[in-house]
Short mmCIF file of C-alpha atoms in Angstrom, two decimals:
data_model
loop_
_atom_site.label_atom_id
_atom_site.label_comp_id
_atom_site.label_asym_id
_atom_site.label_seq_id
_atom_site.Cartn_x
_atom_site.Cartn_y
_atom_site.Cartn_z
CA MET A 1 -94.54 -38.45 46.94
CA ASN A 2 -93.08 -40.83 44.29
CA SER A 3 -92.62 -38.18 41.80
CA ILE A 4 -90.53 -36.06 44.31
CA TYR A 5 -88.42 -38.97 45.02
CA ASN A 6 -87.87 -39.67 41.22
CA LYS A 7 -87.05 -36.00 40.66
CA ARG A 8 -84.39 -36.03 43.33
CA LYS A 9 -82.88 -39.22 41.96
CA LEU A 10 -82.78 -37.64 38.57
CA TYR A 11 -81.25 -34.55 39.82
CA LEU A 12 -78.55 -36.57 41.68
CA PHE A 13 -77.87 -38.78 38.68
CA SER A 14 -77.61 -35.88 36.33
CA THR A 15 -75.19 -34.03 38.70
CA LEU A 16 -72.94 -36.92 39.10
CA PHE A 17 -72.91 -37.56 35.38
CA LEU A 18 -72.01 -33.89 34.73
CA PHE A 19 -69.11 -34.14 37.14
CA PHE A 20 -68.02 -37.40 35.46
CA ILE A 21 -68.00 -35.68 32.07
CA LEU A 22 -66.06 -32.66 33.48
CA GLY A 23 -63.54 -35.03 35.04
CA LEU A 24 -62.93 -36.86 31.75
CA CYS A 25 -62.47 -33.44 30.01
CA TYR A 26 -59.89 -32.39 32.54
CA VAL A 27 -58.03 -35.77 32.29
CA PHE A 28 -57.99 -35.54 28.33
CA THR A 29 -56.98 -31.90 28.16
CA MET A 30 -54.39 -31.69 30.95
CA GLN A 31 -52.30 -34.70 29.90
CA ASN A 32 -49.15 -32.46 29.43
CA ASP A 33 -49.21 -30.32 32.61
CA GLU A 34 -45.51 -30.86 32.84
CA GLU A 35 -45.01 -27.78 30.66
CA PHE A 36 -46.33 -25.63 33.49
CA LYS A 37 -44.70 -27.27 36.52
CA ARG A 38 -42.71 -24.87 38.51
CA TYR A 39 -39.31 -26.13 39.44
CA ASP A 40 -37.69 -25.09 42.77
CA VAL A 41 -34.41 -23.86 41.26
CA THR A 42 -31.75 -23.40 43.91
CA GLU A 43 -28.75 -22.61 41.66
CA PHE A 44 -28.69 -20.76 38.41
CA PRO A 45 -26.19 -21.89 35.81
CA THR A 46 -23.29 -19.71 34.89
CA VAL A 47 -24.19 -19.25 31.19
CA GLU A 48 -23.15 -17.15 28.16
CA LEU A 49 -25.99 -15.74 26.03
CA LEU A 50 -25.96 -13.40 23.09
CA ASP A 51 -27.09 -9.74 23.30
CA PHE A 52 -28.98 -8.18 20.48
CA SER A 53 -25.67 -7.23 18.56
CA ASN A 54 -24.40 -11.06 18.86
CA GLU A 55 -21.87 -10.27 21.54
CA LYS A 56 -21.45 -12.95 24.20
CA VAL A 57 -22.49 -11.90 27.81
CA LEU A 58 -21.68 -14.11 30.73
CA ILE A 59 -24.42 -14.45 33.42
CA GLY A 60 -22.08 -14.97 36.34
CA GLY A 61 -19.40 -13.07 38.27
CA ASN A 62 -18.85 -12.43 41.94
CA GLN A 63 -21.71 -10.04 42.57
CA LYS A 64 -25.35 -10.32 43.08
CA LYS A 65 -27.43 -10.03 40.03
CA ILE A 66 -31.21 -9.99 38.76
CA VAL A 67 -32.25 -12.21 35.94
CA VAL A 68 -35.68 -11.50 34.40
CA PHE A 69 -37.22 -13.66 31.63
CA VAL A 70 -39.37 -11.26 29.51
CA GLY A 71 -41.42 -11.32 26.30
CA GLU A 72 -41.85 -8.63 23.71
CA ASN A 73 -45.70 -8.76 23.75
CA CYS A 74 -45.98 -9.18 27.53
CA ASN A 75 -47.27 -5.91 29.17
CA ALA A 76 -46.41 -7.15 32.66
CA CYS A 77 -42.82 -7.59 31.55
CA HIS A 78 -42.55 -4.08 30.25
CA GLU A 79 -44.13 -2.88 33.47
CA LEU A 80 -41.60 -4.72 35.55
CA ILE A 81 -38.70 -3.27 33.35
CA ARG A 82 -40.09 0.18 34.04
CA LEU A 83 -40.38 -0.40 37.81
CA ILE A 84 -36.88 -1.78 38.03
CA SER A 85 -35.39 1.13 35.93
CA GLN A 86 -37.07 3.61 38.25
CA SER A 87 -35.93 2.03 41.48
CA PRO A 88 -32.68 2.37 43.34
CA LEU A 89 -31.71 -1.12 41.98
CA SER A 90 -30.70 0.41 38.54
CA LYS A 91 -28.23 2.81 40.42
CA ARG A 92 -26.46 0.03 42.45
CA GLU A 93 -23.45 -1.98 41.50
CA LEU A 94 -25.75 -4.71 40.48
CA LYS A 95 -26.05 -6.48 36.98
CA ILE A 96 -29.55 -6.79 35.61
CA TYR A 97 -30.09 -9.18 32.79
CA TYR A 98 -33.37 -9.17 30.81
CA ILE A 99 -33.52 -12.48 28.83
CA TRP A 100 -35.93 -12.01 25.86
CA LYS A 101 -37.78 -15.07 24.62
CA GLU A 102 -37.44 -13.63 21.16
CA LYS A 103 -35.34 -10.70 19.78
CA HIS A 104 -37.23 -7.50 20.50
CA ASN A 105 -37.52 -5.50 17.34
CA ASN A 106 -38.06 -2.08 19.05
CA LEU A 107 -35.26 -2.39 21.49
CA ASN A 108 -32.15 -0.79 19.91
CA SER A 109 -29.67 -0.61 22.80
CA GLN A 110 -27.61 -3.73 23.81
CA HIS A 111 -26.82 -2.58 27.29
CA ARG A 112 -26.75 0.44 29.48
CA GLY A 113 -24.27 0.33 32.18
CA ASN A 114 -25.12 -2.73 34.24
CA VAL A 115 -28.25 -3.63 32.31
CA PHE A 116 -28.06 -6.29 29.60
CA ASN A 117 -30.69 -7.37 27.10
CA LEU A 118 -29.95 -10.95 26.06
CA ILE A 119 -31.64 -13.46 23.75
CA LEU A 120 -32.87 -16.78 25.23
CA ASP A 121 -30.98 -19.82 24.04
CA GLU A 122 -33.06 -22.83 25.06
CA ASP A 123 -30.12 -25.23 24.55
CA LYS A 124 -28.33 -23.38 27.45
CA LEU A 125 -31.42 -22.52 29.76
CA GLU A 126 -34.00 -25.26 29.54
CA ASN A 127 -37.47 -23.71 29.03
CA ARG A 128 -39.30 -25.99 31.52
CA LYS A 129 -36.79 -25.83 34.37
CA TYR A 130 -36.19 -22.09 34.45
CA GLY A 131 -39.79 -21.05 34.02
CA THR A 132 -39.50 -19.04 30.78
CA LEU A 133 -42.89 -20.19 29.59
CA ILE A 134 -44.53 -17.82 31.96
CA THR A 135 -43.17 -14.15 31.87
CA PRO A 136 -42.07 -12.05 33.61
CA HIS A 137 -40.06 -14.52 35.72
CA THR A 138 -37.57 -12.91 38.07
CA TYR A 139 -34.58 -14.32 39.87
CA LEU A 140 -32.30 -12.64 42.39
CA LEU A 141 -29.00 -14.43 42.46
CA ASP A 142 -26.10 -14.09 44.96
CA GLU A 143 -22.37 -13.99 44.12
CA LYS A 144 -22.33 -17.80 43.36
CA ASN A 145 -25.50 -17.82 41.34
CA ASN A 146 -27.51 -19.34 44.13
CA VAL A 147 -31.15 -18.28 43.91
CA ILE A 148 -32.30 -15.89 46.52
CA ILE A 149 -35.69 -14.92 44.81
CA ASN A 150 -37.67 -17.09 42.19
CA GLU A 151 -40.82 -15.03 41.50
CA LEU A 152 -43.46 -14.85 38.80
CA GLY A 153 -45.17 -11.62 37.92
CA SER A 154 -44.71 -7.94 37.99
CA SER A 155 -45.58 -5.62 41.03
CA PRO A 156 -44.10 -2.73 43.04
CA ALA A 157 -43.96 -5.26 45.98
CA LEU A 158 -41.61 -7.48 44.13
CA VAL A 159 -39.36 -4.56 43.36
CA LYS A 160 -39.36 -3.47 47.02
CA LYS A 161 -38.59 -7.08 48.02
CA LEU A 162 -35.62 -7.13 45.55
CA GLU A 163 -34.34 -3.69 46.98
CA ARG A 164 -34.61 -5.06 50.57
CA LEU A 165 -32.73 -8.26 49.75
CA VAL A 166 -30.09 -6.61 47.80
CA GLU A 167 -29.51 -4.22 50.52
CA ASN A 168 -29.52 -6.70 53.41
CA ASN A 169 -27.73 -9.76 51.90
#
């Protein structure tokens, strides 16, 4: 009887010790979780960024617009670009800005119609605030650059949501 009681105490002690060690590991490895904090952005700044031919492009104007932060090696980003280009959004009077975290070597066109490929300038768009660490990151903005949608990821459902909100708002 005593040995069963001792085994249970040992099991309980070892389990608590394991959780204590795991907790310490979490505390010491996650000290800088501010990098991944998602801000609730309500207004996007009117900002000028450079396209791939070093021409200045203003993200602003009196119409709705889509701003997507993308990365060259991000498969989900390329999928979202494909989904948007095949949707009715690409045929509307709507500007679409793809803001690349780095200059995309395989992309040779600066803009087609209302689609612009721009290079991120972290001095103008703070990386942490606008969520450019995790891509794709999509914003739908109204005429005054107020945020209607602030979404992460790529899916047909996101594109349908964008279509619905562009049509109804």
